[in-house]
Coordinates of C-alpha atoms and ligand atoms in Angstrom, one line a residue:
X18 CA 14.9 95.4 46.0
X19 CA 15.3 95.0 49.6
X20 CA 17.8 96.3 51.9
X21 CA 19.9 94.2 53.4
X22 CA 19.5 93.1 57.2
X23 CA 21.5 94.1 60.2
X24 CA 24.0 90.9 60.7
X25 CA 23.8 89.6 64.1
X26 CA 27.5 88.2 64.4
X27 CA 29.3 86.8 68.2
X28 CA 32.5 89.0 68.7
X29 CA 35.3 87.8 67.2
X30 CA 38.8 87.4 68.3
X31 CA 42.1 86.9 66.3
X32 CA 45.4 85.5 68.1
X33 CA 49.0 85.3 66.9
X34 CA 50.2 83.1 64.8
X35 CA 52.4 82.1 62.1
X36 CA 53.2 84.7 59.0
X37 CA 50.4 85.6 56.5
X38 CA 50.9 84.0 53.2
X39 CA 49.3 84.4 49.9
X40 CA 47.7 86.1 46.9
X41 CA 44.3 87.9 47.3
X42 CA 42.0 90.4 45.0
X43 CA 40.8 93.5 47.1
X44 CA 37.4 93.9 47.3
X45 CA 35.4 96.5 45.0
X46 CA 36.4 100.3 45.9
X47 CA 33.2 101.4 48.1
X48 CA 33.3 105.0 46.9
X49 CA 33.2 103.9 43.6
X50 CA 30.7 102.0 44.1
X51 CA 28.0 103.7 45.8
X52 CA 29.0 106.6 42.9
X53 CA 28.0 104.0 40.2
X54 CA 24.8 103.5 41.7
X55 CA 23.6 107.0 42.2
X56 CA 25.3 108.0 38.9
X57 CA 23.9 104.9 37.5
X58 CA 20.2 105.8 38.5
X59 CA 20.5 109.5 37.3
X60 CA 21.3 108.7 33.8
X61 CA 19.1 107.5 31.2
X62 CA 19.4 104.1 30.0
X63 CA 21.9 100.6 31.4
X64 CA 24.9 101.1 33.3
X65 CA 26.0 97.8 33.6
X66 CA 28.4 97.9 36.5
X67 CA 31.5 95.0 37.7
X68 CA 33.4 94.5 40.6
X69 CA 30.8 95.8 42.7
X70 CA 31.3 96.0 46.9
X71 CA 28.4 94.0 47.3
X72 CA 28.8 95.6 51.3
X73 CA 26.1 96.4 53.5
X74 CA 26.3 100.1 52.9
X75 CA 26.5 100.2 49.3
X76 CA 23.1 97.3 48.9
X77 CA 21.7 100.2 50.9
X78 CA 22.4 103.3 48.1
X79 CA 22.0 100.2 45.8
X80 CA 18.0 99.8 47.4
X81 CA 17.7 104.2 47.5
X82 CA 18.3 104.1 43.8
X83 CA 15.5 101.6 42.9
X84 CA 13.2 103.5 45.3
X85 CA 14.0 107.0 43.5
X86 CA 12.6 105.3 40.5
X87 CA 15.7 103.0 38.6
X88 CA 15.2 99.5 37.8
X89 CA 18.4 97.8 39.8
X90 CA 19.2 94.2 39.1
X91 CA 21.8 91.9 40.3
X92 CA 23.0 89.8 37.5
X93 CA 25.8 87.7 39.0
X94 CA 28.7 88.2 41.6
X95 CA 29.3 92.0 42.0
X96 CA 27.8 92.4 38.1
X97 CA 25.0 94.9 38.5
X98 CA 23.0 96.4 36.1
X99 CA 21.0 100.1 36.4
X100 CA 18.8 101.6 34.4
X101 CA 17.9 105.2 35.3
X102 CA 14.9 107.2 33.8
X103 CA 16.9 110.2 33.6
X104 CA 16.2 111.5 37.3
X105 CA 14.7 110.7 40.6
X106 CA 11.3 110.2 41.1
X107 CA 9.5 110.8 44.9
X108 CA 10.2 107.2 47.2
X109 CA 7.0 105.8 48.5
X110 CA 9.4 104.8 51.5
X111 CA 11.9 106.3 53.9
X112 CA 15.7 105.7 52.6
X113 CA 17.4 103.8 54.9
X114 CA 21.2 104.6 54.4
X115 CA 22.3 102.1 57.2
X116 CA 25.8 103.0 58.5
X117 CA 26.3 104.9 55.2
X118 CA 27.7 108.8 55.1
X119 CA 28.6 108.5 51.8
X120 CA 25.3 107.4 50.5
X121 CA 23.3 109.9 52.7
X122 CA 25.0 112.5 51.7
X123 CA 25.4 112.1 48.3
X124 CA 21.9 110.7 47.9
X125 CA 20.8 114.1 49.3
X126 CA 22.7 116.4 46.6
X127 CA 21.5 114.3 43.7
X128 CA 17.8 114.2 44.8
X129 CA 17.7 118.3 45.9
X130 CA 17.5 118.9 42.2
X131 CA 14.0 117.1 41.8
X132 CA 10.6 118.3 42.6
X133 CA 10.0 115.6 45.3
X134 CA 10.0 115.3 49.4
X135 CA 12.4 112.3 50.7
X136 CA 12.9 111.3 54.3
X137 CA 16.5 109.8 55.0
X138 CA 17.4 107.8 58.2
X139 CA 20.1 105.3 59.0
X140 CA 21.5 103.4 62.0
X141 CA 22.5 104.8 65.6
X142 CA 26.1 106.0 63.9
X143 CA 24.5 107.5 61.0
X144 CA 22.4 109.4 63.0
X145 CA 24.5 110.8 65.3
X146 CA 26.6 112.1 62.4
X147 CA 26.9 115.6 60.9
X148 CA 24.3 116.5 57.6
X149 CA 24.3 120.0 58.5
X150 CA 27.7 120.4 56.1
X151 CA 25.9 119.3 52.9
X152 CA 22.8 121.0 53.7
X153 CA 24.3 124.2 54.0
X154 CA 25.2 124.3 50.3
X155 CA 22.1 122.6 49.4
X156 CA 20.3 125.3 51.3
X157 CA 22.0 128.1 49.2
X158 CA 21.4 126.4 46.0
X159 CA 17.3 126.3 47.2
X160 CA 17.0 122.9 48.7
X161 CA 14.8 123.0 51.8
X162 CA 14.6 120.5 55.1
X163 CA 13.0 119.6 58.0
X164 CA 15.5 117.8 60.4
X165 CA 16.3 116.7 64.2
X166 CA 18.2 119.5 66.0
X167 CA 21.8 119.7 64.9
X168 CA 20.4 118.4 61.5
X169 CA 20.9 114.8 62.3
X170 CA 19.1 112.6 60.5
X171 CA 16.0 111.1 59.8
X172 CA 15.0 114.3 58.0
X173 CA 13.0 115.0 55.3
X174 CA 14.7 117.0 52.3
X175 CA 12.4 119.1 49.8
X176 CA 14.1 119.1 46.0
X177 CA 13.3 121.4 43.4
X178 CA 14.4 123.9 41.4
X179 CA 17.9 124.7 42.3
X180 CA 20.4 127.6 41.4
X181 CA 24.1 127.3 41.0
X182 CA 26.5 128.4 43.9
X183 CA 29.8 128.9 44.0
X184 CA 31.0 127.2 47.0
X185 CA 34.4 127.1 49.0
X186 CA 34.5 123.7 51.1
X187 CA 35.0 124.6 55.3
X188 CA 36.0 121.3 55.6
X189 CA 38.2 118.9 53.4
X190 CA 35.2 116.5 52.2
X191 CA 34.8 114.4 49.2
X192 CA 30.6 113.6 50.6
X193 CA 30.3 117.5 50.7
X194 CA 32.2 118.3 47.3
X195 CA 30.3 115.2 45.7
X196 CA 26.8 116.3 47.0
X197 CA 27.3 119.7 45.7
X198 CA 28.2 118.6 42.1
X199 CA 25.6 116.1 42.1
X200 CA 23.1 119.4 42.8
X201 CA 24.7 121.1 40.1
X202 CA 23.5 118.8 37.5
X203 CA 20.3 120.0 38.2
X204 CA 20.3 123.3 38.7
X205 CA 20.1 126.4 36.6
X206 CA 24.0 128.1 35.5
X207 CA 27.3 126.7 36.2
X208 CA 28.3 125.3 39.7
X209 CA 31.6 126.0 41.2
X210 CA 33.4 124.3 44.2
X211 CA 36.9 125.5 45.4
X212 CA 38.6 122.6 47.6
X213 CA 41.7 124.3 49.7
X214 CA 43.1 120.6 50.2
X215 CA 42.4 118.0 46.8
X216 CA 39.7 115.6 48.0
X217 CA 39.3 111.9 46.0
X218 CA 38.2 113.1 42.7
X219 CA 35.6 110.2 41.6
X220 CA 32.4 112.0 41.9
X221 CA 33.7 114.1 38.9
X222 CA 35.9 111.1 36.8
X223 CA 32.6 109.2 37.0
X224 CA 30.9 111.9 35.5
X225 CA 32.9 112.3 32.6
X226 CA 32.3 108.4 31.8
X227 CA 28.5 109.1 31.9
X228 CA 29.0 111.8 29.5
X229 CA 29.3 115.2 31.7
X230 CA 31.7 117.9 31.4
X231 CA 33.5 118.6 34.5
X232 CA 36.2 121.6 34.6
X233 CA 39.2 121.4 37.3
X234 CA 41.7 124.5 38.0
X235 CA 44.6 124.5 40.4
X236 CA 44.9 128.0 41.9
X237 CA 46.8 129.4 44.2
X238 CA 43.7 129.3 46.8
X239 CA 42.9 125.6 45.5
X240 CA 41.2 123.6 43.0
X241 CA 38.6 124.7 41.2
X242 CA 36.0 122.5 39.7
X243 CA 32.8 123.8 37.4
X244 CA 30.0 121.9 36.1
X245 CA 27.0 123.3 33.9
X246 CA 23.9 122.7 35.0
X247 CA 21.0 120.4 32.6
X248 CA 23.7 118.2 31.4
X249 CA 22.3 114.7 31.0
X250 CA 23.7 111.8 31.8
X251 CA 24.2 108.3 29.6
X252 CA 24.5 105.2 30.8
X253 CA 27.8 103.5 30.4
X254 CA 29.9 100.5 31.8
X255 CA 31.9 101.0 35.0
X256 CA 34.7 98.3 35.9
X257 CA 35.3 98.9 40.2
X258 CA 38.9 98.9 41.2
X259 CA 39.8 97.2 44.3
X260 CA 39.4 99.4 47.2
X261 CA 43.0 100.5 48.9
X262 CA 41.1 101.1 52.2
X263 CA 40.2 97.7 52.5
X264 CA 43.7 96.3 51.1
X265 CA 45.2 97.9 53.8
X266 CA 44.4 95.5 56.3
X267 CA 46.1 92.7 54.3
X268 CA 49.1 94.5 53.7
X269 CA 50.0 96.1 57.0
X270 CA 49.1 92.6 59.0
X271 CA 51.8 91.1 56.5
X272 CA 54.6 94.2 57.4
X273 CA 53.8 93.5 60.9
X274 CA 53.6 89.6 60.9
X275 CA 57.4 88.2 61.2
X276 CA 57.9 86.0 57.8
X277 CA 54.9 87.1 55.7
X278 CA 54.9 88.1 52.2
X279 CA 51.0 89.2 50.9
X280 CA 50.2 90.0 47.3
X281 CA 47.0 92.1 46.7
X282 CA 45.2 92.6 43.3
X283 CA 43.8 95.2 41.7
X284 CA 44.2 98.1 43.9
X285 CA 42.9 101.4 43.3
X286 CA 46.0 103.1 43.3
X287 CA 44.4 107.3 42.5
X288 CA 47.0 110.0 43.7
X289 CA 44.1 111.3 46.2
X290 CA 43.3 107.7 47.9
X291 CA 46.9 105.9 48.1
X292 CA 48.4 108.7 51.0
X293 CA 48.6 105.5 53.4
X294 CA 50.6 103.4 51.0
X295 CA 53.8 106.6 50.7
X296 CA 53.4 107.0 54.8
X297 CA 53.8 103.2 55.1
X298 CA 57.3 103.6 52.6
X299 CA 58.2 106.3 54.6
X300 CA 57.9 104.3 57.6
X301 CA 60.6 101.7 55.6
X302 CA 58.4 99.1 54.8
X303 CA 58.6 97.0 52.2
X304 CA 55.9 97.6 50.0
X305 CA 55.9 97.3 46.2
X306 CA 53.4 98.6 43.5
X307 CA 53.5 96.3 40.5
X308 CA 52.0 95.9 37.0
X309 CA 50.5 99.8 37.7
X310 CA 47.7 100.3 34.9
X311 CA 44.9 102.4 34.1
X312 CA 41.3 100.6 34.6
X313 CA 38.2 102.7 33.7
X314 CA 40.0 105.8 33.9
X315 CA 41.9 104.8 37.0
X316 CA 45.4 104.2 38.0
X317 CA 45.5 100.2 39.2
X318 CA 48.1 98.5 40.6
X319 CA 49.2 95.0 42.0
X320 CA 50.9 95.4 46.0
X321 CA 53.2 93.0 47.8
X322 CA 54.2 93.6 51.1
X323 CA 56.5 92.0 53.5
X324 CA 57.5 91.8 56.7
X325 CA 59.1 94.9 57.9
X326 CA 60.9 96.7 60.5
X327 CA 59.1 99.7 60.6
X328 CA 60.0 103.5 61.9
X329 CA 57.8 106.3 63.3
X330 CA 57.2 108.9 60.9
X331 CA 55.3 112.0 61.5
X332 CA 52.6 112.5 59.4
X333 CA 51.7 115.9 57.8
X334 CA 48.0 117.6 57.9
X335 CA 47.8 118.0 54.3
X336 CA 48.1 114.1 54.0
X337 CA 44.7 113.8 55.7
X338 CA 42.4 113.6 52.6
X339 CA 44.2 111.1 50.5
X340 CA 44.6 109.0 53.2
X341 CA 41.5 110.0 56.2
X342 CA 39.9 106.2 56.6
X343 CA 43.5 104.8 56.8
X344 CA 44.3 105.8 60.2
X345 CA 43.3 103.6 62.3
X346 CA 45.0 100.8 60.5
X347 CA 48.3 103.1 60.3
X348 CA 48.1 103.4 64.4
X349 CA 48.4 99.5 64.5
X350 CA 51.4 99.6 62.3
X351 CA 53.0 102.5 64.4
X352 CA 52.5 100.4 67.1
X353 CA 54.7 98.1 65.9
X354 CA 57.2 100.3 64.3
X355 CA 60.5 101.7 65.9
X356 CA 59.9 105.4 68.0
X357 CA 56.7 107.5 67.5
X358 CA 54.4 108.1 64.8
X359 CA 52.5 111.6 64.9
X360 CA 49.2 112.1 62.5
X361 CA 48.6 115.4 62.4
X362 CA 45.4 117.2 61.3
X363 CA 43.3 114.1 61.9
X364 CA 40.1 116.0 63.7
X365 CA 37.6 115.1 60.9
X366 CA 38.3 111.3 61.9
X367 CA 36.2 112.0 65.1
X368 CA 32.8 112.5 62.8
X369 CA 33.2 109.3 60.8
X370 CA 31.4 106.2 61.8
X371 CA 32.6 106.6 65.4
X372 CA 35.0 109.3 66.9
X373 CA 38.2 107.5 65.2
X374 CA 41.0 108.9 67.3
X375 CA 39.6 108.6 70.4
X376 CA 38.5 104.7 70.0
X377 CA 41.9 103.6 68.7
X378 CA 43.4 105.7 71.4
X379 CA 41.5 103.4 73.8
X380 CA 42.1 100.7 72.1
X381 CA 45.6 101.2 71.6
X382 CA 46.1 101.6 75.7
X383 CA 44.2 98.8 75.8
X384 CA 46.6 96.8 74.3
X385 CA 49.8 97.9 76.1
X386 CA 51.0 100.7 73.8
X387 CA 51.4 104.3 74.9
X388 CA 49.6 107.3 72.9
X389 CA 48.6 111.0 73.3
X390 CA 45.7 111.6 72.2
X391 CA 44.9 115.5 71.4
X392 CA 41.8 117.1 69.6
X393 CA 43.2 117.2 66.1
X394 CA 46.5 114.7 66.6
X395 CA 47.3 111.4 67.5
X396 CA 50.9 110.1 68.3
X397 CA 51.5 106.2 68.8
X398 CA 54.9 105.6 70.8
X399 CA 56.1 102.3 68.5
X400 CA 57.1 99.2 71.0
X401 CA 59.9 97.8 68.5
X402 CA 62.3 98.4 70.5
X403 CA 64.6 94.8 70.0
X404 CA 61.7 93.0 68.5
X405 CA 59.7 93.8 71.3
X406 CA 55.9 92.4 70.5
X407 CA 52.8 94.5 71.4
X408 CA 50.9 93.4 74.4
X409 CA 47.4 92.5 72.8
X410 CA 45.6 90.8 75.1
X411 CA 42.4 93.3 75.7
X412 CA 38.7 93.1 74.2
X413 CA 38.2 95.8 72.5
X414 CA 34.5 98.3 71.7
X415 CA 34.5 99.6 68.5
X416 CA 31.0 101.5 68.3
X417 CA 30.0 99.7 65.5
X418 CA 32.8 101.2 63.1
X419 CA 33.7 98.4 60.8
X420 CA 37.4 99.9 60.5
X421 CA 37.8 100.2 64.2
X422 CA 37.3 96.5 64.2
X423 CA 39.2 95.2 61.4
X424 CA 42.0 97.5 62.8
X425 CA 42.6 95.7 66.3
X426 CA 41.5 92.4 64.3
X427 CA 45.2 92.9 62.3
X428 CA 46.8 93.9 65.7
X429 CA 45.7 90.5 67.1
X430 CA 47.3 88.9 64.6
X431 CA 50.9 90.1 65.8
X432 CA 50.5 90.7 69.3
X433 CA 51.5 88.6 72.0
X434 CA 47.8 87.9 73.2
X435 CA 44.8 87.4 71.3
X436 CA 42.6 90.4 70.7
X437 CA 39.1 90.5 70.8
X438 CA 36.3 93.3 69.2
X439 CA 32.4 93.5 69.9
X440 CA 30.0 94.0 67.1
X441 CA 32.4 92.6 64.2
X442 CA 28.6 91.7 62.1
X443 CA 29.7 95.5 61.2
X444 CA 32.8 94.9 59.6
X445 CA 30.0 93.6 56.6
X446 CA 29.4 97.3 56.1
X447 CA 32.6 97.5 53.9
X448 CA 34.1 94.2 53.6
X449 CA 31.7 91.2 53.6
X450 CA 34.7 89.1 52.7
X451 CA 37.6 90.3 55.6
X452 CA 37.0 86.9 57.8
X453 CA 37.8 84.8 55.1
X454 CA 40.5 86.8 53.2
X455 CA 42.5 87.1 56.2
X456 CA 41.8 83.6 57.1
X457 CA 42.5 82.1 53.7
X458 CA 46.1 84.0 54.3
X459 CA 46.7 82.1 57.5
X460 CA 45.4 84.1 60.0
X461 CA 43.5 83.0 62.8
X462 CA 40.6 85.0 63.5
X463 CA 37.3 83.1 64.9
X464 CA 34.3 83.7 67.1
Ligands
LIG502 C1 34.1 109.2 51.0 C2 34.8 110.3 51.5 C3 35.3 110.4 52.8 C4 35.6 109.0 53.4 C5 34.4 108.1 53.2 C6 34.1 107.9 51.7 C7 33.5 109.3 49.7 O1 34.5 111.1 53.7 O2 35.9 109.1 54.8 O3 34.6 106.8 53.8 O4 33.2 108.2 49.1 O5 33.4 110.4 49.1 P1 34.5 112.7 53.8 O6 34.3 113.2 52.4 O7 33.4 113.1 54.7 O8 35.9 113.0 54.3

């Protein structure tokens, strides 16, 4: 397998138009996805995986996994099929994670347990980004490294024979909880990690499907979750929900486009991922959840929204995790809502892809809308005051984060000037598909 190419894509501007109309599928669920892979290429025998994200960054965990010694093979449209020898094996080659956290890091826990040396890089973003928070734990456990100063990547882990920790997360991460447990499989006694604030929990339902027994405890200081070491890992078939994070562009374009009404499919609705969908209710829009139904141990659900006039809400700290790549598009529908909306607690934001709060501040400005931007908080002053429109009219630089772009993509789409973002080849990272969706729904965005 190869890993896919950087796309070399014109910027792209969307202007307003007329309302967004339609029925769409979301894309497959990007977490789940790169989890399917790695899980995929741990086990022994076929995984034969659906509804894959067929997205830059999970092709990229998707080419890691064949190099660490599974066979990977695309059958069809997002129908993938793994079959893992039971472990990793040393890469001839350097993985190449792209623009990916979540396949660096959880690539890392679940090759620490091997005896093998593996060099990880990825693009300008990915390299700029914290590893030092998973190889802290890994370090404990007896995983050793050799990295750039700060532990940015490329760096070179050394895997072997591990020991179980118990470890308390410093910081509300899913990558860092995941990478952890993904250790644990491999290493001698029972691993324990304590999360103060629930992070998404698919790292250990995917487990379960391939066979593993995982152990969660709400206590008073958190939840608990414990995993015994040398358990082996089946095979099995995973169905991908449609990713909420990617829905959300859809649906809040549609509660901020006058006259549209927008029905997505098949979105992953898990308590710990739909945190943007309650703020957006909160907020008064109208946004309904039908034909809710479990799909490979997952809640699923169908979501309409419509045009809405929207209020500032403020949104608590402890909403963060279930809702922490959901921001950006939230500030574009606070923008168009009634008063302000404060997100509290949103510091981790500025170690994703690109520092989150402070490119949607600018971008926000940008476009005529008045923020305060603070280390850990972001408040948007809403312009719907008597149907006022937002201003638009600005090009925007979005650092290469796909989300940045899609963001002040929707915001074009209402505003009273077109908007326009640089480097929108990386909005392929997570949603090959975003141009046309949107398009097919009547919005015009175009080079
Ligand atoms: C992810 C966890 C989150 C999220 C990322 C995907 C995952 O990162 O931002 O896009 O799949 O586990 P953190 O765990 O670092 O918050």
């Amino acid at each position: 397998m190869n890993p896919p190419g950087q796309a070399v894509c014109p910027a792209l501007t969307a202007k307003p138009g007329g309302p967004l109309n339609g029925e769409v599928h979301a894309p497959g669920d990007k977490s789940v996805s790169h989890r399917s892979m790695i899980l995929g290429g741990l086990a022994s025998g076929v995984t034969e995986v659906s509804g894959l994200l067929e997205g830059e960054d999970v092709l990229r965990t998707a080419a890691a996994v064949a190099a660490l010694g599974a066979r990977v093979d695309r059958l069809g449209e997002g129908h993938w099929r793994v079959e893992g020898r039971g472990g990793f094996v040393e890469p001839a080659e350097v993985i190449d994670c792209g623009n990916s956290g979540t396949g660096a890091r959880l690539l890392m826990g679940a090759a620490a347990g091997f005896d093998l040396a593996v060099t990880f890089t990825g693009d300008a973003s990915l390299r700029r980004r914290p590893m030092g928070r998973v190889l802290e734990p890994l370090g404990q456990m007896g995983a050793r490294w050799l990295g750039r100063s700060k532990n940015r990547l490329p760096l070179t882990l050394r895997g072997g024979a591990l020991r179980a920790i118990s470890y308390r997360l410093p910081v509300a991460s899913a990558q860092v909880k995941s990478a952890v447990l993904l250790a644990g499989l491999n290493a001698g006694g029972q691993t324990e990690v304590i999360e103060p604030e629930p992070t998404r929990d698919h790292t250990e339902r995917m487990l379960r499907a391939f066979g593993a027994r995982v152990e969660v405890f709400d206590e008073a200081d958190g939840r608990h979750i414990w995993l015994q070491g040398g358990q082996a890992l089946a095979g099995c078939e995973i169905k991908v929900p449609g990713d909420p994070s990617s829905a959300a562009f859809p649906l809040v374009a549609a509660l901020i486009t006058p006259g549209s009404a927008v029905t997505v499919r098949g979105v992953l609705l898990n308590p710990l991922r739909a945190g943007l969908f309650a703020t957006l209710q909160e907020m008064g829009a109208d946004l309904q959840i039908v034909n809710l139904r479990e799909d490979s141990g997952e809640p699923v659900g169908d979501l309409i929204a419509r045009h809405s006039h929207l209020r500032g809400v403020e949104v608590p700290a402890e909403r963060a995790p279930s809702m922490i790549d959901e921001y950006p598009i939230l500030a574009v529908a606070a923008a168009f809502a009634e008063g302000r909306t404060v997100m509290r607690g949103v510091g981790e934001l500025r170690v994703k892809e690109s520092d989150r709060v402070a490119l949607m501040a600018a971008g926000l400005q940008a476009c005529g809308v008045a923020v305060d931007e603070q280390r850990d908080s972001l408040t948007v002053v809403g312009v719907a005051r008597g149907a006022h429109p937002v201003r638009g009219g600005a090009r925007v630089t979005t650092h290469g984060d796909h989300r940045i772009a899609m963001s002040h993509l929707v915001l074009g789409l209402a505003a009273q000037a077109p908007v326009t973002v640089d480097e929108p080849g990386m909005i392929a990272t997570s949603f090959p598909g975003f141009v046309d969706l949107m398009t097919g729904l009547g919005a015009e965005i175009a080079p």
